[in-house]
mmCIF file of C-alpha atoms in Angstrom:
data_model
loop_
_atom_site.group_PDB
_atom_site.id
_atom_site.type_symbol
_atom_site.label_atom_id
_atom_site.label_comp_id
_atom_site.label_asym_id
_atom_site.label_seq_id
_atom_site.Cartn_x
_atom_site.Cartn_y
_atom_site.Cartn_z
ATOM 1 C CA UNK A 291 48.096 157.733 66.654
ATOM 2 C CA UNK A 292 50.327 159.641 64.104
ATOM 3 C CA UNK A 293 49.592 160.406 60.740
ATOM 4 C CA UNK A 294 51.875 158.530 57.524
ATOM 5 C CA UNK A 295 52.840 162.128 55.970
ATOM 6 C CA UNK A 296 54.895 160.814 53.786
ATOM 7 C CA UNK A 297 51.955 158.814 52.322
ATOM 8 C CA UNK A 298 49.734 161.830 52.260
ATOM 9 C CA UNK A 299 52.716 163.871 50.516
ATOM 10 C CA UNK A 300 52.522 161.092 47.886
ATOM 11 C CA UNK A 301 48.939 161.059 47.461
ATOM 12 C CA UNK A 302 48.693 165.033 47.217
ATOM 13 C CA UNK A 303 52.026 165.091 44.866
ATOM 14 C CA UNK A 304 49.730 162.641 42.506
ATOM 15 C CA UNK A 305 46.192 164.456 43.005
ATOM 16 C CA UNK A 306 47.912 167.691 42.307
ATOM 17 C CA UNK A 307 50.269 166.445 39.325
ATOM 18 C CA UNK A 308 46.546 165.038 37.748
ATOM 19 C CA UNK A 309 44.938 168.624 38.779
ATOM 20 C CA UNK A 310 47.338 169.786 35.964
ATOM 21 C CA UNK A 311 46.176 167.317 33.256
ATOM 22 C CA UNK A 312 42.924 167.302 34.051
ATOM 23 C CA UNK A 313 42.753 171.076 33.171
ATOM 24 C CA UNK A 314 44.135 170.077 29.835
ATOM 25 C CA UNK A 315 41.918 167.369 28.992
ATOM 26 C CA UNK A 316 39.077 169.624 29.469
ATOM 27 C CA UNK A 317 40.311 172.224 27.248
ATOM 28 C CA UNK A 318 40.817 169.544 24.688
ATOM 29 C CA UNK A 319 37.474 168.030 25.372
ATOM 30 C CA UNK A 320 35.727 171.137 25.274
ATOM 31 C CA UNK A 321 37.052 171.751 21.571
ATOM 32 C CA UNK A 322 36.002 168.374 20.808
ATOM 33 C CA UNK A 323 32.313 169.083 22.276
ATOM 34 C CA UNK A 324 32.213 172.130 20.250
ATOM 35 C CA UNK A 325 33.174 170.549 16.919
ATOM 36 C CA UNK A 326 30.518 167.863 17.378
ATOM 37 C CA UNK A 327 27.774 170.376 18.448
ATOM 38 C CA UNK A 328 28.690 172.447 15.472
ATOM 39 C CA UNK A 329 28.336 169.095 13.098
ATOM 40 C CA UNK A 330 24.924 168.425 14.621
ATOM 41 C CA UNK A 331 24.119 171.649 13.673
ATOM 42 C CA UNK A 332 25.831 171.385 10.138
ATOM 43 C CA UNK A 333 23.487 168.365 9.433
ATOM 44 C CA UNK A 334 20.653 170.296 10.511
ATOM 45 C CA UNK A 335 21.108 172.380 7.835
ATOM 46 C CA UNK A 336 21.938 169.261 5.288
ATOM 47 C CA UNK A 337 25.707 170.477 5.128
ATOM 48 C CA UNK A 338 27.159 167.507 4.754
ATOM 49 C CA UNK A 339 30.362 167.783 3.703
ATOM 50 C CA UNK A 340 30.833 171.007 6.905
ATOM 51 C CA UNK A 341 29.252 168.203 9.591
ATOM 52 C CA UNK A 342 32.125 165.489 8.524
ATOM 53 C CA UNK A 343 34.769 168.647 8.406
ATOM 54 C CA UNK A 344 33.807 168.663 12.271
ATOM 55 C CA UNK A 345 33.393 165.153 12.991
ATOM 56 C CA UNK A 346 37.036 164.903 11.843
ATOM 57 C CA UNK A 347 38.030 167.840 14.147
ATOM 58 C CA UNK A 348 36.498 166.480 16.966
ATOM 59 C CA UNK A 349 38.447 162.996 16.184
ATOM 60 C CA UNK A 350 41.313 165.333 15.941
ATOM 61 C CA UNK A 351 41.014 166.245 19.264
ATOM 62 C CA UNK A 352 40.222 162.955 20.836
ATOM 63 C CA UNK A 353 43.425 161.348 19.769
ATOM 64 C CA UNK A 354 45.164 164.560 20.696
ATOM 65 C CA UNK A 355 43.791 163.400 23.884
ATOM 66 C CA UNK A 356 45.111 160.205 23.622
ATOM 67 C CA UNK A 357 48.800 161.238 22.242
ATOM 68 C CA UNK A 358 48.991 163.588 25.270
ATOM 69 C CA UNK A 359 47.427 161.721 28.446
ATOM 70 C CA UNK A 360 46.783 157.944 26.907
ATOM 71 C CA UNK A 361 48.471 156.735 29.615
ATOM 72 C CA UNK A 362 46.842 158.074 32.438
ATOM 73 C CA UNK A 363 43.729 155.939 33.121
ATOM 74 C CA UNK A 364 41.396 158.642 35.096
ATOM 75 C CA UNK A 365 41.116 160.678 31.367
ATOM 76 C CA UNK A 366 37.909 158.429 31.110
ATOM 77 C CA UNK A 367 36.329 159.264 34.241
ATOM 78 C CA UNK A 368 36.806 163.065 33.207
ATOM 79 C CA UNK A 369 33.367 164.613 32.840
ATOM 80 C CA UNK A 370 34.595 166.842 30.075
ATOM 81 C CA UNK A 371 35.324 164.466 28.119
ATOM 82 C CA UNK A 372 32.979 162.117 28.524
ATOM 83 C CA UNK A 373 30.322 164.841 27.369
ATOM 84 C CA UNK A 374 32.674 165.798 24.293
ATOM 85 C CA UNK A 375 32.461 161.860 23.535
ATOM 86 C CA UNK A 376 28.765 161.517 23.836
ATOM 87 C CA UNK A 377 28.375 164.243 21.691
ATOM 88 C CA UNK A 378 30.212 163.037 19.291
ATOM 89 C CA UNK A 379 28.441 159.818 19.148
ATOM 90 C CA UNK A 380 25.341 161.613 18.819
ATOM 91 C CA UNK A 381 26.607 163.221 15.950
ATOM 92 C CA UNK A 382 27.486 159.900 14.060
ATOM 93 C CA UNK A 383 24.251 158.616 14.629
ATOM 94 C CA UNK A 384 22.209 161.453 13.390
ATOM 95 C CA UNK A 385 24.731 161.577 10.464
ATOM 96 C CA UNK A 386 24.314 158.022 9.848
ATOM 97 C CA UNK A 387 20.510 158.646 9.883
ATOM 98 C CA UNK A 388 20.391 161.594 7.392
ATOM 99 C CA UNK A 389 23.072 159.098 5.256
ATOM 100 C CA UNK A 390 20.349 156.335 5.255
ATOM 101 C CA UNK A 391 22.843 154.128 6.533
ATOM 102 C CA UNK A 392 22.511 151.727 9.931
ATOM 103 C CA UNK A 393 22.482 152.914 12.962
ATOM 104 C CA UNK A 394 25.200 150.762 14.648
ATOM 105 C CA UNK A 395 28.767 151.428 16.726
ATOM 106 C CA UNK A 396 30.765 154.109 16.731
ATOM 107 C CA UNK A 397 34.357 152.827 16.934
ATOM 108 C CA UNK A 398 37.199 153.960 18.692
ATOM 109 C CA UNK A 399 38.042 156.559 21.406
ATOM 110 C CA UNK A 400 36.857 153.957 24.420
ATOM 111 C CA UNK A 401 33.473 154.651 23.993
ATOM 112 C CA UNK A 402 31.974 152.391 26.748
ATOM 113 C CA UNK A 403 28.169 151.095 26.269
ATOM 114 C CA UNK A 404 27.541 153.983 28.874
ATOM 115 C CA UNK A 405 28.551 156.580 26.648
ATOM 116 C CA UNK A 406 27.160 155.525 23.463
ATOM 117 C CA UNK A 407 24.070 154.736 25.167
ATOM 118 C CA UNK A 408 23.927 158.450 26.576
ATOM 119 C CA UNK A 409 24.647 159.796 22.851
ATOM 120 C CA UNK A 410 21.957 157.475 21.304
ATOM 121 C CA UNK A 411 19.511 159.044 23.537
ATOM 122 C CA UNK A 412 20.155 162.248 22.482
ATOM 123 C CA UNK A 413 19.644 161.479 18.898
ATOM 124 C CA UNK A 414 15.448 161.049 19.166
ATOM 125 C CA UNK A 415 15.813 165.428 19.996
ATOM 126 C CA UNK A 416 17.423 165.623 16.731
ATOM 127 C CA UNK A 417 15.260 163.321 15.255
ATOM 128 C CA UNK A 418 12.575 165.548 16.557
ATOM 129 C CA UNK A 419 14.003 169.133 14.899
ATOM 130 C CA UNK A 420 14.360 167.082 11.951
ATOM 131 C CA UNK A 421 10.935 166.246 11.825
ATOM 132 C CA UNK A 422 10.063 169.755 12.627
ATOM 133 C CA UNK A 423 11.297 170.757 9.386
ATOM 134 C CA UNK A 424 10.102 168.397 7.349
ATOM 135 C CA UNK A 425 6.508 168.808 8.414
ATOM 136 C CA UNK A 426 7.003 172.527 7.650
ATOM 137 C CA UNK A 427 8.370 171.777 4.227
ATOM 138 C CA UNK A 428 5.635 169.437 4.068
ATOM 139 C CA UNK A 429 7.768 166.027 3.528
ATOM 140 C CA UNK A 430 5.892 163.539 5.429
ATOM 141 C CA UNK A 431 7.437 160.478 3.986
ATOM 142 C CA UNK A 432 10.633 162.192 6.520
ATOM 143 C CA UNK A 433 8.337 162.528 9.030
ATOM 144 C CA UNK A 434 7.545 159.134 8.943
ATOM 145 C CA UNK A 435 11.259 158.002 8.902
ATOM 146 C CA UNK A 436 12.277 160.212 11.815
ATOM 147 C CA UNK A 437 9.502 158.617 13.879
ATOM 148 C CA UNK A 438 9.766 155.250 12.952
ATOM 149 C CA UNK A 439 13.754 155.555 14.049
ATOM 150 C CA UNK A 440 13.092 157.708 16.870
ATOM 151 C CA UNK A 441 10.603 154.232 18.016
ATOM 152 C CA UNK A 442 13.259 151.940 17.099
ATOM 153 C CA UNK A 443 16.021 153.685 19.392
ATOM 154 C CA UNK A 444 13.096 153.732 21.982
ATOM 155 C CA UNK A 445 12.726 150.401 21.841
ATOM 156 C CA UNK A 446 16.451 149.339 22.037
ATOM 157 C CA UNK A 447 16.568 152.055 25.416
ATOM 158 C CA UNK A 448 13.537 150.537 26.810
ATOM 159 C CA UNK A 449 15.064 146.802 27.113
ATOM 160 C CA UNK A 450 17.913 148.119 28.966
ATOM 161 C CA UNK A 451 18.017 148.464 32.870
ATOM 162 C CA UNK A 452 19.245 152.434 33.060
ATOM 163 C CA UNK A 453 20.039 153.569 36.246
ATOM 164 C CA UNK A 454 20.757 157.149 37.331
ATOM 165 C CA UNK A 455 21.884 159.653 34.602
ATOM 166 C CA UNK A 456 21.241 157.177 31.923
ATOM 167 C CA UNK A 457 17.594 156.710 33.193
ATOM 168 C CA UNK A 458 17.208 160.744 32.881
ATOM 169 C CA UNK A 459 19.064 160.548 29.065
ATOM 170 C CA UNK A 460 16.257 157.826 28.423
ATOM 171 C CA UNK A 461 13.661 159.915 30.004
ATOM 172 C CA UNK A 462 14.386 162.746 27.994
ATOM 173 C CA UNK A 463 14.858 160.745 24.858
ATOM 174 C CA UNK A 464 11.035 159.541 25.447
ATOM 175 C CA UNK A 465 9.474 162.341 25.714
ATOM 176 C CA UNK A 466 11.403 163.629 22.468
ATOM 177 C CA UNK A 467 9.816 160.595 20.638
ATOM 178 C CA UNK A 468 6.173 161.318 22.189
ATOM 179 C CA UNK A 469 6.177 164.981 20.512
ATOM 180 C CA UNK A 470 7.472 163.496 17.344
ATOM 181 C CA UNK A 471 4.470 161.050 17.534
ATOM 182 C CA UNK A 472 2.533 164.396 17.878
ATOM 183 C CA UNK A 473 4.319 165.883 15.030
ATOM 184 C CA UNK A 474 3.787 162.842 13.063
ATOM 185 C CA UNK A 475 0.124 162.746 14.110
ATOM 186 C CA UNK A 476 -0.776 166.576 13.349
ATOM 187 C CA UNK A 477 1.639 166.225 9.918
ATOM 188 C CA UNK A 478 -0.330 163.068 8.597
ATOM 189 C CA UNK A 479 -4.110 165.028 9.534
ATOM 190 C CA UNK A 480 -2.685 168.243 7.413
ATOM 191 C CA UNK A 481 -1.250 166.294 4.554
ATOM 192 C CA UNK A 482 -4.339 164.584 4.222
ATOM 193 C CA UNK A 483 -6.821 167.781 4.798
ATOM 194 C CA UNK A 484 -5.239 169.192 2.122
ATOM 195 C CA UNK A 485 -5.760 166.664 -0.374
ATOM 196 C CA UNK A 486 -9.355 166.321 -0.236
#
């Protein structure tokens, strides 16, 4: 038995060739993570206009992405930048929520259910540091909201059959909505203490 060399040049020609653009997807990727982090944090802080500044960078870089390796299939496999992209979904969502507007799809970029799914889990932890602060500044009608999204989401998660990562993003995404309950809970009891 002999081994087809010429096959296994081939194959290592094309692994190697994609080792190359794989390193620059992730460099792209990782820029686009960081721009969506940053808006997260933007709209944490009710900076508006800074969070879309950064959505639009991170778009930026997605279709950088695109222009550069659109034609190369395995760029949506690529860990890197299927984090950057549920990030970024994540930070429509919560931008949607502080907007009062519906929660619904994000558009473009092939964002598979997977990904958006992975993203809207995230957003019930944001929910949650929302709620945080508006307990503190004593704003329970916002407490209210957060928790009454964060169940919604919750509910949508819990009628799908997760596997796997997405079962751990759902996981995670509970528990976030049990301490808002708490938040909600100990928030309501203050709120009311002090009005007697």
């Amino acid at each position: 038995m002999s081994i087809d060399k010429k096959y296994l040049a081939k194959i290592r020609k094309d692994l190697n060739g994609y080792g190359a653009t794989r390193l620059g997807i992730m460099g792209i990727a990782n820029d686009a993570l960081h721009h969506a982090k940053r808006a997260i944090f933007a709209l944490h802080r009710n900076n508006l206009a800074e969070a879309e500044e950064r959505i639009m960078a991170a778009e930026n870089k997605f279709r950088e992405i695109e222009t550069k390796y659109g034609k190369e299939d395995r760029i949506y496999d690529e860990g890197a930048y299927r984090a950057a992209l549920e990030e970024y979904v994540e930070a429509k969502i919560f931008s949607a929520f502080l907007r009062g507007e519906k929660i619904g799809e994000v558009k473009g970029f092939g964002i598979e259910p997977e990904t958006y799914v992975a993203g809207l889990a995230d957003v019930p932890g944001e929910l949650l540091r929302f709620a945080i602060r508006a307990a503190t500044a004593r704003n329970l009608p916002e407490v209210r909201r957060a928790a009454a999204v964060s169940d919604d989401i919750m509910v949508e998660i819990m009628e799908m059959n997760l596997t796997s990562y997405l079962r751990n993003k759902a996981d995670q995404a509970k528990q976030a909505a049990l301490k808002l309950e708490t938040i909600l809970f100990e928030a309501s009891l203050r709120l009311e203490d002090t009005r007697k």
